[in-house]
Backbone as a ProteinNet text record, in pm:
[ID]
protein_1_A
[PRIMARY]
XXXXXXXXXXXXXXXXXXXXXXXXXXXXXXXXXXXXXXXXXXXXXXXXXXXXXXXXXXXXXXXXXXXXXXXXXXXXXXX
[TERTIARY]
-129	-125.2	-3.3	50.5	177.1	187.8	203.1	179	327.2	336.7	453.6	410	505.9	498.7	574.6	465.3	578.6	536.2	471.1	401.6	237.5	185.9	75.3	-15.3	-100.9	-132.8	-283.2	-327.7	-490	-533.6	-624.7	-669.4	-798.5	-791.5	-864	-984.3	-1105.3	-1246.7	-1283.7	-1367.5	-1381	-1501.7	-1528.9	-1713.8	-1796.1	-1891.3	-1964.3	-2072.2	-2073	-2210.1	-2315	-2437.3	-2537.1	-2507.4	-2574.7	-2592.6	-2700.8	-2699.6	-2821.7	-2832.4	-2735	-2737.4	-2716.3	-2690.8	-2654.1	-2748.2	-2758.8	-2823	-2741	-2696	-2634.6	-2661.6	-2638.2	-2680.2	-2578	-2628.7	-2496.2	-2477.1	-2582.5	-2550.2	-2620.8	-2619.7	-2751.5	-2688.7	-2706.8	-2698.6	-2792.7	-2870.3	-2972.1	-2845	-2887.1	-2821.1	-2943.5	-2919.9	-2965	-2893.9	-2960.2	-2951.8	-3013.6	-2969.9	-3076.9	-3182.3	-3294.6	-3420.3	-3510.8	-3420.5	-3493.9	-3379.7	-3391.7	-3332	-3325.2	-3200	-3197.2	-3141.2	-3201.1	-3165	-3059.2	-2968.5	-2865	-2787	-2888.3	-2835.4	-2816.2	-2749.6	-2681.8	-2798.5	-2786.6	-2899.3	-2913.8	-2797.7	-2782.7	-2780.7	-2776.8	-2731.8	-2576.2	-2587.1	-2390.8	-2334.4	-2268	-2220.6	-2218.3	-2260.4	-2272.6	-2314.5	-2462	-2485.6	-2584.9	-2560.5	-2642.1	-2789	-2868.2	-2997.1	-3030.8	-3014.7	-3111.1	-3256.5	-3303.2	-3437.6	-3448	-3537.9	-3571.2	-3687.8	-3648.6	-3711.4	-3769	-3871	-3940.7	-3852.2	-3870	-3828.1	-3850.7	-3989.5	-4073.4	-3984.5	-3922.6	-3882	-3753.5	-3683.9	-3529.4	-3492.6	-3632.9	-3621.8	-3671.9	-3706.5	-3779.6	-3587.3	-3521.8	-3373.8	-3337.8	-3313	-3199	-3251.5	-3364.6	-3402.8	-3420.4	-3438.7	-3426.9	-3409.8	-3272.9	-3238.1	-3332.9	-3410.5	-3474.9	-3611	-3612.8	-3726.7	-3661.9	-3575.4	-3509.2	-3569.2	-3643.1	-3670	-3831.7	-3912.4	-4029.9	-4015.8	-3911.6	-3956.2	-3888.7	-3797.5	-3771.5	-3907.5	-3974.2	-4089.7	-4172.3	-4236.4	-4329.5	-4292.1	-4127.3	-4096.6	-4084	-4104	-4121.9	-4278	-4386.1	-4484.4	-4590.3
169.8	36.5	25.8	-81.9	-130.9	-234.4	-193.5	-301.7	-332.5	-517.7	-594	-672.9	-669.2	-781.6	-921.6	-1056.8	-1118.6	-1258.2	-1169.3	-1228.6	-1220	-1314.4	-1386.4	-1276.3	-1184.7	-1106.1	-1150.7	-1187.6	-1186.1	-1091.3	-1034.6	-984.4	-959.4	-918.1	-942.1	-894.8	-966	-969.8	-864.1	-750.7	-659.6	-687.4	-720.3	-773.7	-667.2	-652.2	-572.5	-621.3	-568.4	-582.8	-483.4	-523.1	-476.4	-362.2	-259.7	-148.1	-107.4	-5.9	86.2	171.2	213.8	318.6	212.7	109.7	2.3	-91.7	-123.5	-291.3	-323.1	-459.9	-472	-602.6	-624.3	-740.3	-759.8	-887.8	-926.3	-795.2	-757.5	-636.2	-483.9	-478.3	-344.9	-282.2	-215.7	-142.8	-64	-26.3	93.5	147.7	278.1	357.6	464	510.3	606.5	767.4	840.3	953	1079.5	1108.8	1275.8	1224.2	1259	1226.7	1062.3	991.4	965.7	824	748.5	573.1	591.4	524.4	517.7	368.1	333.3	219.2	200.7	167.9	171	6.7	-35.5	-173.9	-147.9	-271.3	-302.6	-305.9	-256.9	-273.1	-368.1	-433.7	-556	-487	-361.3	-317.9	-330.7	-311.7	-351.9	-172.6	-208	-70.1	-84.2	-182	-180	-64	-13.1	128.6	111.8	201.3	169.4	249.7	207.7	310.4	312.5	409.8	466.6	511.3	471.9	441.6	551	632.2	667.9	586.9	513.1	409.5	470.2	406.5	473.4	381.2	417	347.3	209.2	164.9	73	-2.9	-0.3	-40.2	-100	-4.3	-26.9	-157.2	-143.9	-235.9	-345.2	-366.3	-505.4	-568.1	-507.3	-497.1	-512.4	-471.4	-484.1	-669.4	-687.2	-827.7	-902.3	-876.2	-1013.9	-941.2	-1016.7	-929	-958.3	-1107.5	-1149.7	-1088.7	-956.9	-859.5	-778.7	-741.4	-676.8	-687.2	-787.1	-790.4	-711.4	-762	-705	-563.8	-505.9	-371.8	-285.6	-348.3	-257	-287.5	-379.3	-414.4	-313.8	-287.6	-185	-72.4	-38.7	116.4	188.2	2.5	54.2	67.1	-0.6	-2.4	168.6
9935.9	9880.6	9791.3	9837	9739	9639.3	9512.3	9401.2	9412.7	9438.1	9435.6	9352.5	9224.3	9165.2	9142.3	9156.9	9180.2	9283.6	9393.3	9503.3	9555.8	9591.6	9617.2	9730.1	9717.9	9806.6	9822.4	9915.3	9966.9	10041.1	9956.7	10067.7	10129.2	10298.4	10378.9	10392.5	10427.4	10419	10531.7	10545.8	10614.5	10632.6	10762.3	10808.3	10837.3	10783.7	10807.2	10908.8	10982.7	11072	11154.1	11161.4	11151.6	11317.4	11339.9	11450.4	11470.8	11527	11578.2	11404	11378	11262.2	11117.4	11083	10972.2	10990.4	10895.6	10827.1	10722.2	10740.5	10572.2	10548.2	10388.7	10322.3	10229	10163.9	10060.9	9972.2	9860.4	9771.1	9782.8	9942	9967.5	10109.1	10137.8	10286.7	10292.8	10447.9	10467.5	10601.1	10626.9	10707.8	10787.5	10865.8	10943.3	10917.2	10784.5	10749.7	10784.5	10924	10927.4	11061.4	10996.4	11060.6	11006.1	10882.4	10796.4	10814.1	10710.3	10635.3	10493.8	10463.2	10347.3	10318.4	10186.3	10118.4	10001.3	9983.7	9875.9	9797.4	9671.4	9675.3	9518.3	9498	9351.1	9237.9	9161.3	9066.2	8995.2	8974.1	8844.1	8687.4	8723.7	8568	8500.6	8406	8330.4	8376.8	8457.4	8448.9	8614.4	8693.9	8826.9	8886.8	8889.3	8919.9	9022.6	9148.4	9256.1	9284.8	9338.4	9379.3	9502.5	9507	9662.9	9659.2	9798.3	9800.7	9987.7	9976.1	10108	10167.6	10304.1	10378.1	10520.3	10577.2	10673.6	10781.4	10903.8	11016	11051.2	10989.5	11015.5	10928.4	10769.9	10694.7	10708.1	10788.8	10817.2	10944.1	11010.6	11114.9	11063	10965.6	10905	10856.3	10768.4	10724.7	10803.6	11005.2	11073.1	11108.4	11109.8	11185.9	11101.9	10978.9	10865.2	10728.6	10688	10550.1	10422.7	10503.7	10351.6	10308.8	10381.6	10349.4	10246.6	10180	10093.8	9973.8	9903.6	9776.3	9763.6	9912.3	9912.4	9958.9	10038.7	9996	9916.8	9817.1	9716	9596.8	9649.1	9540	9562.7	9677	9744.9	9756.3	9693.9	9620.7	9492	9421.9	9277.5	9227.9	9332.1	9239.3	9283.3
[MASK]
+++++++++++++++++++++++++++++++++++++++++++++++++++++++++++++++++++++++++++++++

């Protein structure tokens, strides 16, 4: 990377999209680790610090087909 100063640089949006091995969401991703799923989303703490969560299969496929399951099962890993 080259710092020019001076001139107007944008830069470009890298899409993430969903696979056999990925799910992703606005501030979270699950992946296909091993034998197993894992969950990794933004915490909202000051310090921007992330948590991972180990997810069952059943879980990850709820994430690849609708992201708006994300809040209920990080709910059903904290309680």
């Amino acid at each position: 990377m080259k710092l020019v100063f001076g001139e107007k640089v944008q830069s470009k949006l890298i899409e993430k999209r969903n696979d056999a091995d990925n799910a992703w969401g606005p501030a979270w991703q699950a992946w296909r680790q091993g034998d197993g799923f894992v969950l990794e989303y933004d915490s909202g703490d000051v310090g921007g610090h992330y948590r991972r969560l180990a997810i069952d299969a059943a879980e990850f496929d709820q994430l690849h087909a609708d992201g708006g399951t994300f809040s209920s099962i990080v709910r059903n890993h904290r309680a």
